[in-house]
Coordinates of C-alpha atoms and ligand atoms in Angstrom, one line a residue:
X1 CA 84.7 62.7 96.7
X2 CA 82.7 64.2 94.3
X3 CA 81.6 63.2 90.6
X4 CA 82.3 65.0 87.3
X5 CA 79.3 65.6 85.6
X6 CA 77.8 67.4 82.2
X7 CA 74.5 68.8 82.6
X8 CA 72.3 70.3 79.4
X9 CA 71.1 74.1 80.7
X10 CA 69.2 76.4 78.5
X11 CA 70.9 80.2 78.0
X12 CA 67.9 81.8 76.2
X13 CA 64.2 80.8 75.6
X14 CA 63.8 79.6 71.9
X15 CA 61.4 82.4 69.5
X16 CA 59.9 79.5 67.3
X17 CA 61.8 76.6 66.2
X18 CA 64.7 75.2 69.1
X19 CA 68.3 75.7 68.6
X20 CA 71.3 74.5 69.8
X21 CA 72.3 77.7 70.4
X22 CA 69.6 77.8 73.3
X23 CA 71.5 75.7 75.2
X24 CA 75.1 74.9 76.7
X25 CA 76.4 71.6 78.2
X26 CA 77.9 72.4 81.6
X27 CA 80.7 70.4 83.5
X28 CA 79.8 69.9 86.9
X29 CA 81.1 68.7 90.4
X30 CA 78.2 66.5 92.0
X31 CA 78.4 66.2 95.5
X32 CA 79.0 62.6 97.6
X33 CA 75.2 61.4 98.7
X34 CA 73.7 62.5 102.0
X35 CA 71.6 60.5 104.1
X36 CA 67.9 59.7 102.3
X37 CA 69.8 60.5 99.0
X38 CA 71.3 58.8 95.9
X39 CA 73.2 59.3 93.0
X40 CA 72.3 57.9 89.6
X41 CA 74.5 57.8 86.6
X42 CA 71.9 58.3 84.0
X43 CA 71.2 56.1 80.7
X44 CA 68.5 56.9 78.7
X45 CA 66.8 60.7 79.4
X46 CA 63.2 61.6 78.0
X47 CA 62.4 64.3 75.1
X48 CA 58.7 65.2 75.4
X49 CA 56.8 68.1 73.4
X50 CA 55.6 69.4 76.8
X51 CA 59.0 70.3 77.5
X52 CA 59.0 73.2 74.9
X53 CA 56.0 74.3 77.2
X54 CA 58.7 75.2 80.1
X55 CA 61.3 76.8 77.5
X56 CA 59.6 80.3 77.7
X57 CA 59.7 83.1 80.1
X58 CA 56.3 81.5 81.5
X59 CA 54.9 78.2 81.5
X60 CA 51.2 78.0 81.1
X61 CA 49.9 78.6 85.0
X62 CA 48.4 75.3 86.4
X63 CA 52.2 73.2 84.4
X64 CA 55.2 72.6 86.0
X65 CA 57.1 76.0 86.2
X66 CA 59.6 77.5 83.2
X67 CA 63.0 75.9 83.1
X68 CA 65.1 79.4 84.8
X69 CA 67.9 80.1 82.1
X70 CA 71.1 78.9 83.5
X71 CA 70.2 76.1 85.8
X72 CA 70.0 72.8 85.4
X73 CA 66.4 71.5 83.9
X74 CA 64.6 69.8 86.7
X75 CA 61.8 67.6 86.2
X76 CA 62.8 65.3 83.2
X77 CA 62.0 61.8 83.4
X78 CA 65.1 59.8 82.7
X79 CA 66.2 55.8 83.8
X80 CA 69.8 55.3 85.2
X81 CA 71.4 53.3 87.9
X82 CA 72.3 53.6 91.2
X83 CA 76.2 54.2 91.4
X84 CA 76.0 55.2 95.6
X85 CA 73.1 55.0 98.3
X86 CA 72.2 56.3 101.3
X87 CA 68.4 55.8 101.0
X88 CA 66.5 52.4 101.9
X89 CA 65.7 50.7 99.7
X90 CA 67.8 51.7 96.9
X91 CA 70.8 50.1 96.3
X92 CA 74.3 50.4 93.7
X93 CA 73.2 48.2 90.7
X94 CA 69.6 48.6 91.1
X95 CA 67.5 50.6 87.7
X96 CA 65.8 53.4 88.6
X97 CA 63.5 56.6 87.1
X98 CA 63.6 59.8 88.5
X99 CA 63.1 63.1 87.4
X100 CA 66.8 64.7 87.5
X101 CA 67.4 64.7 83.5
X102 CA 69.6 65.7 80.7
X103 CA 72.6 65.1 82.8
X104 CA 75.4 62.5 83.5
X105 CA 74.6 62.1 87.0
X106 CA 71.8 63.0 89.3
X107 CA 71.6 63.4 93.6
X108 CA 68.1 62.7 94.0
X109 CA 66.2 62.5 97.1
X110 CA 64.7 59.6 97.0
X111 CA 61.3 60.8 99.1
X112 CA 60.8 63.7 97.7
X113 CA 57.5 63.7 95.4
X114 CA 58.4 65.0 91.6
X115 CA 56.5 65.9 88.5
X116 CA 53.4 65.3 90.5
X117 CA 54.3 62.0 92.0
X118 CA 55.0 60.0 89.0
X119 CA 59.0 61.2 88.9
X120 CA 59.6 60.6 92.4
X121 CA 63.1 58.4 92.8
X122 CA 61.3 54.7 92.0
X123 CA 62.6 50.9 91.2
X124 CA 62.8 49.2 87.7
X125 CA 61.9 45.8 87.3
X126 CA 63.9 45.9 83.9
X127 CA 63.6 41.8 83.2
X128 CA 60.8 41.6 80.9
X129 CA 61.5 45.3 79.3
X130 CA 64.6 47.4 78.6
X131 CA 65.1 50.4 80.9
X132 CA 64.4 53.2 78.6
X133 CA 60.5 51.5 77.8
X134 CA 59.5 53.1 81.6
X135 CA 60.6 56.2 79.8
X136 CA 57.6 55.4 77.1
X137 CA 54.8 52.9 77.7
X138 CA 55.5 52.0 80.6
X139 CA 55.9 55.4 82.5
X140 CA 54.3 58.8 81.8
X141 CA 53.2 58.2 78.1
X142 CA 51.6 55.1 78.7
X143 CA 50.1 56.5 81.5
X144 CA 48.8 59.6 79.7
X145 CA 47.5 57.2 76.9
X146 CA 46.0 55.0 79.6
X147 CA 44.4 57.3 81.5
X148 CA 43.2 59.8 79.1
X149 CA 41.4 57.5 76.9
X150 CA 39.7 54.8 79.3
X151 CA 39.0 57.5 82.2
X152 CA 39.4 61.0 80.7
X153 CA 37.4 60.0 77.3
X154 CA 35.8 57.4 78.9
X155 CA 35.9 55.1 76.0
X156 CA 32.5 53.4 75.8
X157 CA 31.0 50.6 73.6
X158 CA 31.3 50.9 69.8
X159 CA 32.9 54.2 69.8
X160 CA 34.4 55.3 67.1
X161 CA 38.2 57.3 67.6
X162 CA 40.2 59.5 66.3
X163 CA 44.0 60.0 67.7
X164 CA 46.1 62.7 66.4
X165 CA 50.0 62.6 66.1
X166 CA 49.4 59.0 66.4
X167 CA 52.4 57.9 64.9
X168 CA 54.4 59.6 68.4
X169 CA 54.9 58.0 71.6
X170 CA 51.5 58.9 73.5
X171 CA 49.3 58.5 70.0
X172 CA 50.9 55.2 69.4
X173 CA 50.0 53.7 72.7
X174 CA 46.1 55.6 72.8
X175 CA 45.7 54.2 69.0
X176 CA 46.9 50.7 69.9
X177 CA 44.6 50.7 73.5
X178 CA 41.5 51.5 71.8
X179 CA 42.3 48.4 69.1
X180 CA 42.7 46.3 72.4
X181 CA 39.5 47.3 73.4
X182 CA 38.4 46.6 70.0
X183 CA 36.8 50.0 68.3
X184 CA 37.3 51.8 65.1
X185 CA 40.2 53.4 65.1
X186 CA 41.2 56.7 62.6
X187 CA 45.2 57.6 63.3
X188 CA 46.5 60.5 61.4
X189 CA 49.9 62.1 61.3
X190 CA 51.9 64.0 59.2
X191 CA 54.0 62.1 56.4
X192 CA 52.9 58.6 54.0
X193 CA 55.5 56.9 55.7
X194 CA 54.1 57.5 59.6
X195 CA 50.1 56.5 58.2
X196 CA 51.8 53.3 56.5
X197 CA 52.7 52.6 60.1
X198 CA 50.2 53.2 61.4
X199 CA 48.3 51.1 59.5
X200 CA 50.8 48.1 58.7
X201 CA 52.6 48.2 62.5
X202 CA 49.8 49.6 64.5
X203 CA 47.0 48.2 63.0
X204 CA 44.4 51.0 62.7
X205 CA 41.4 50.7 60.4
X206 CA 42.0 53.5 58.6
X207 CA 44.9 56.5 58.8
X208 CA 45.7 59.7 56.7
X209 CA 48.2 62.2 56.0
X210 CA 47.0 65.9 58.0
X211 CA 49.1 67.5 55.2
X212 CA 47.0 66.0 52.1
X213 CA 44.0 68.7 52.1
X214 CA 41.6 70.4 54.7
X215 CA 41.2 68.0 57.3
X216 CA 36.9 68.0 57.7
X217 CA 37.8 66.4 54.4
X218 CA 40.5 64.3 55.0
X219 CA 38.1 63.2 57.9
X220 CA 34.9 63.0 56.2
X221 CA 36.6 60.1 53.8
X222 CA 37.5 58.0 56.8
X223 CA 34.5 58.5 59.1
X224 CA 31.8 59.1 56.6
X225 CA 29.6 58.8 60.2
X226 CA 31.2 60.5 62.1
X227 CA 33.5 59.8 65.0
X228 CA 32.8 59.6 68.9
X229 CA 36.3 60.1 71.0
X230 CA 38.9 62.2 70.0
X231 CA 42.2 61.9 71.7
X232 CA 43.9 65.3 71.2
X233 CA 47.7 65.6 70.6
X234 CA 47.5 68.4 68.4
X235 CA 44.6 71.4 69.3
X236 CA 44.3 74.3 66.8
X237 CA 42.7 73.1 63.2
X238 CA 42.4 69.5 64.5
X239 CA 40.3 70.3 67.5
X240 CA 38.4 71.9 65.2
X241 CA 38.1 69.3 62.4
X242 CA 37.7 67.1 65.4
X243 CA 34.7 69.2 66.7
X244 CA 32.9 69.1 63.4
X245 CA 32.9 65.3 63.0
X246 CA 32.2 64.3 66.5
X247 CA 28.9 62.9 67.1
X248 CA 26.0 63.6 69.6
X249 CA 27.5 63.2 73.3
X250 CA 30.8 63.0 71.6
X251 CA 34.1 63.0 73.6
X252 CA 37.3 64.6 73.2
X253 CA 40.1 64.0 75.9
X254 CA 42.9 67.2 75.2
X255 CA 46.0 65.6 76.1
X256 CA 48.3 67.9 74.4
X257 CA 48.3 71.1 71.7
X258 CA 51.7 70.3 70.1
X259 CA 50.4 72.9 67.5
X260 CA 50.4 75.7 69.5
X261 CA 53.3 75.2 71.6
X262 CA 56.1 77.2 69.5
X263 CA 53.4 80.3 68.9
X264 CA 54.6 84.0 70.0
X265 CA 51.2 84.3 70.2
X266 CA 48.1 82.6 71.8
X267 CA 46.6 81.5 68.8
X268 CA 42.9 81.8 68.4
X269 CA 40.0 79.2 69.3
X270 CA 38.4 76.6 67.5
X271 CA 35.8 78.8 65.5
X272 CA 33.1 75.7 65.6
X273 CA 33.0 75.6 69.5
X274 CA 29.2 76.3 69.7
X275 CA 29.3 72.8 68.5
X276 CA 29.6 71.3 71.9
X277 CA 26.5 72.8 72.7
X278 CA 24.5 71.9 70.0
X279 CA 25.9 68.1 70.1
X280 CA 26.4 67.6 73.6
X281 CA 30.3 67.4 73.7
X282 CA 32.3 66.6 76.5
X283 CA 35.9 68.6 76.3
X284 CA 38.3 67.6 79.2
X285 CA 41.9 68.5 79.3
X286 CA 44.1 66.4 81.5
X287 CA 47.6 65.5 82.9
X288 CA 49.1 62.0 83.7
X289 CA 50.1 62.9 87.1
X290 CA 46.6 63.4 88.0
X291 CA 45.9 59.9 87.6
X292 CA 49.2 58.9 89.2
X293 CA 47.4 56.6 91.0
X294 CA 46.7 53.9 87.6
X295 CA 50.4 53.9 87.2
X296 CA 50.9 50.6 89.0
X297 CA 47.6 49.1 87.3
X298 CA 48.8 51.0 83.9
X299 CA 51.9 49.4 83.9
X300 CA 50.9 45.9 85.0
X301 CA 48.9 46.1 81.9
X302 CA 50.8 47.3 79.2
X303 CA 53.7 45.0 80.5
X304 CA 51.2 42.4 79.6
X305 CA 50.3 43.9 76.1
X306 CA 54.3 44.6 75.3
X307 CA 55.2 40.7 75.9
X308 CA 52.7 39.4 74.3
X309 CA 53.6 41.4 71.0
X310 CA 50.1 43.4 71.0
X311 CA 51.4 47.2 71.9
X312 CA 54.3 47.5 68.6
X313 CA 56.7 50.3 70.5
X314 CA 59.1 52.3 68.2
X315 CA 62.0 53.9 69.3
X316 CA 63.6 56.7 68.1
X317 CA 67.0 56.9 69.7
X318 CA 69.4 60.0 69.6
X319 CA 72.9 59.3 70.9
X320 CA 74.9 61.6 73.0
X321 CA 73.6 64.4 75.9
X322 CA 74.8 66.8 74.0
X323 CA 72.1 66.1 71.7
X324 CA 69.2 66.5 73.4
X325 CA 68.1 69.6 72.4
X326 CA 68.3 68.7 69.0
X327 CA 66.1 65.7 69.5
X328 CA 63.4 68.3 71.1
X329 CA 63.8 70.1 67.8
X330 CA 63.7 67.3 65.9
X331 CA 60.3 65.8 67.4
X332 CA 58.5 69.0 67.5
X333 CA 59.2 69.2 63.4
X334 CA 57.7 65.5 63.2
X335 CA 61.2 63.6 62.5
X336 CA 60.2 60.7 65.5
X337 CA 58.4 58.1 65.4
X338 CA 57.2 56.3 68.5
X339 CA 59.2 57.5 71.8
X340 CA 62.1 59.7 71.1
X341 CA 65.0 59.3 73.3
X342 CA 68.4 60.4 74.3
X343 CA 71.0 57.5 74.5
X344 CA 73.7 58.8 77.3
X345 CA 77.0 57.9 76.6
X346 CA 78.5 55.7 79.1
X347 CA 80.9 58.4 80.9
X348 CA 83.3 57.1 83.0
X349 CA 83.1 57.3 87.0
X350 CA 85.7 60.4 87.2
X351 CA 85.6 61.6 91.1
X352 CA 87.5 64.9 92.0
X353 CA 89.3 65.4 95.9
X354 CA 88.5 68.2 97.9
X355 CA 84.5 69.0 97.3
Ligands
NAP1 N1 48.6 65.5 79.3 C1 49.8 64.8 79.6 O1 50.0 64.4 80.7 C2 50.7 64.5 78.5 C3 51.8 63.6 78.7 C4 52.7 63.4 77.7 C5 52.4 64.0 76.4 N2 51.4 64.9 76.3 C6 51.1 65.6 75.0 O2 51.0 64.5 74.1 C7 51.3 65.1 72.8 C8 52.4 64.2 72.2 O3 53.6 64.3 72.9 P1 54.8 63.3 72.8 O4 55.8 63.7 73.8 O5 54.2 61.9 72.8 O6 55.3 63.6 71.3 P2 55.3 62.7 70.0 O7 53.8 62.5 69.7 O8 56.2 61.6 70.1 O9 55.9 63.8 69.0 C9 55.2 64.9 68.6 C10 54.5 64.7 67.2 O10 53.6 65.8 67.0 C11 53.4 65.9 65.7 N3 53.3 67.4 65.4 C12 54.2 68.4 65.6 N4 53.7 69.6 65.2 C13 52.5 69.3 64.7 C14 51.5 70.1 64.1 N5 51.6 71.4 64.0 N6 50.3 69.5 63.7 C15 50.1 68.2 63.8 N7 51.1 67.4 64.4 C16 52.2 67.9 64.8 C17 54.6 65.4 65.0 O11 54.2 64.2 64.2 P3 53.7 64.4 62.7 O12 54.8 63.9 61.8 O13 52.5 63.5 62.7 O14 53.3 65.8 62.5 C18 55.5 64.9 66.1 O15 56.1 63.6 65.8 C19 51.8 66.5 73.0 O16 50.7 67.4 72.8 C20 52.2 66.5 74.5 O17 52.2 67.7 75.1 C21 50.6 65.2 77.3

């Protein structure tokens, strides 16, 4: 017997800003499980920037590929649980991620690698931490945070760092990782109440508002030195400002370029970039699932950090599938705070003869 199922597809790629009008909600028959497979009603789904990377005719070559209009939006992280198995190891009841969201339910092979190995069909231990955290800290943005600042930046001794959109789900976690480890930190972000935040809840030495003048300035007044590591959400003026301020063999680790992702056009360069060479710079862009393999340390570690209070993780929850494009929308105009995340309604089991 099959499942009914609704299933977010995008119709047209967005020009600029996301609207609902890019995307319809489909009703669905899913198909019974075949052996190595299993079907997962889904609970909480991910919203990431990167996705508005894949809403475009072309995602940037080396990503995962455009979403094609139409179809249902593969590679997703999103936490469910198993309604039906016929893969070891997986049984109904147990909490799962996979990569299969923005949908009710999901037929996932459970071998088959996704998003670069850290999607692939995996068990939750959800005791000490709600499901939806191994949507945040615990799964790809605390893995990006982990791995971008300790082994991409290669955080070192007294360094001073500056996070941008630290008041999101990946800045949070980078921002609160290097107070761990016990450096300087500089967190900016884009209204007074996200650098109160980050100051009262997250605990870094000194934060400002990107929108309250040019930011060598804004800078300047917070790292009258100079800073050594900066962890890049943002690229365009920032990796500029960044650029000016860092110091001799300073590092910046380009995690993301939220600021460039809606352009029609490539935007230009930073304008300062002979700067590396006069100072030395180090500039490495990465992506989580290269370090796939620090997930298990990662998560052993920030597990850790969330019980004992030290990582604060904010939630910004939108309820409803339907809304999901929304809450893309929403996040790439700044309305989140920590990890933004689609609630899915608890649709009853409906099965349908003769599929
Ligand atoms: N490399 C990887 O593997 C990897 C993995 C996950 C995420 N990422 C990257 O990490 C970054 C953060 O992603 P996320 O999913 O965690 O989102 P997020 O930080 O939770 O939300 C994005 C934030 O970016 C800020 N922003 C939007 N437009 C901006 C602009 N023009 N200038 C400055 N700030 C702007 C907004 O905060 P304000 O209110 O502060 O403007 C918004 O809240 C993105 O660049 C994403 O692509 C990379």
């Amino acid at each position: 017997m099959a499942t009914t199922s609704r299933e977010v597809r995008p119709i047209s790629y967005p020009r600029g800003e996301i609207r609902a009008s890019d995307f319809r909600v489909v009703e669905v028959e899913v198909r019974p499980p075949r052996p190595g497979e299993v079907l997962v009603r889904n609970t909480w789904t991910s919203v990431d920037a990167a996705l508005r990377l894949r809403l475009r005719e072309q995602a940037p070559p080396g990503y995962f590929p455009a979403f094609p209009l139409g179809e249902p939006m593969d590679g997703i992280m999103t936490v469910g649980e198993v309604v039906e198995s016929h893969a070891d190891g997986f049984a109904p009841g147990d909490s799962v991620w996979h990569a299969g969201g923005w949908r009710d339910y999901a037929l996932v092979e459970a071998k088959t690698p996704a998003l670069g190995g850290i999607g692939t069909l995996t068990k939750l231990d959800v005791r000490d931490a709600p499901p939806q955290a191994h949507l945040g800290p615990l799964g790809a943005n605390g893995l990006a945070a982990y791995a971008g600042l300790l082994h991409v930046a290669g955080l070192a001794e007294k360094d001073v760092v500056w996070v941008s959109a630290a008041a999101g789900a990946v800045g949070s976690l980078v921002a609160q990782l290097a107070k761990i480890r016990g450096h300087r930190v500089i967190g900016s972000a884009g209204s007074d109440d996200k650098v109160r935040h980050l100051v009262t809840d997250l605990g870094v030495d000194a934060a400002f508002n990107y929108r309250d003048g040019p930011l060598p300035d804004l800078l300047r007044e917070v790292a009258p030195d100079g800073i050594d590591v900066y962890f890049d959400n943002v690229g365009g003026d920032h990796l500029e400002a960044a650029l000016g301020a860092l110091r001799k063999g300073g590092r910046v680790a380009i995690c993301g370029m939220i600021s460039e992702y809606g352009a029609q056009a490539p935007p230009p360069g930073p304008g300062n970039l002979m700067l590396a060479v006069t100072k030395g710079l180090t500039i490495r862009g990465f992506r989580a699932s290269d370090h796939a393999h620090l997930l298990p340390e990662m998560r052993q570690r920030m597990g850790s950090w969330l019980r004992e209070g030290r990582v604060n993780h904010r939630e910004t929850i939108v309820d409803g599938l339907a809304q999901a494009p929304s809450a893309l929308a929403a996040l790439l105009r700044g309305d989140n705070t920590g990890k933004t995340l689609v609630r899915i309604e608890d649709v009853p089991h409906r099965e349908s003869v003769g599929h």
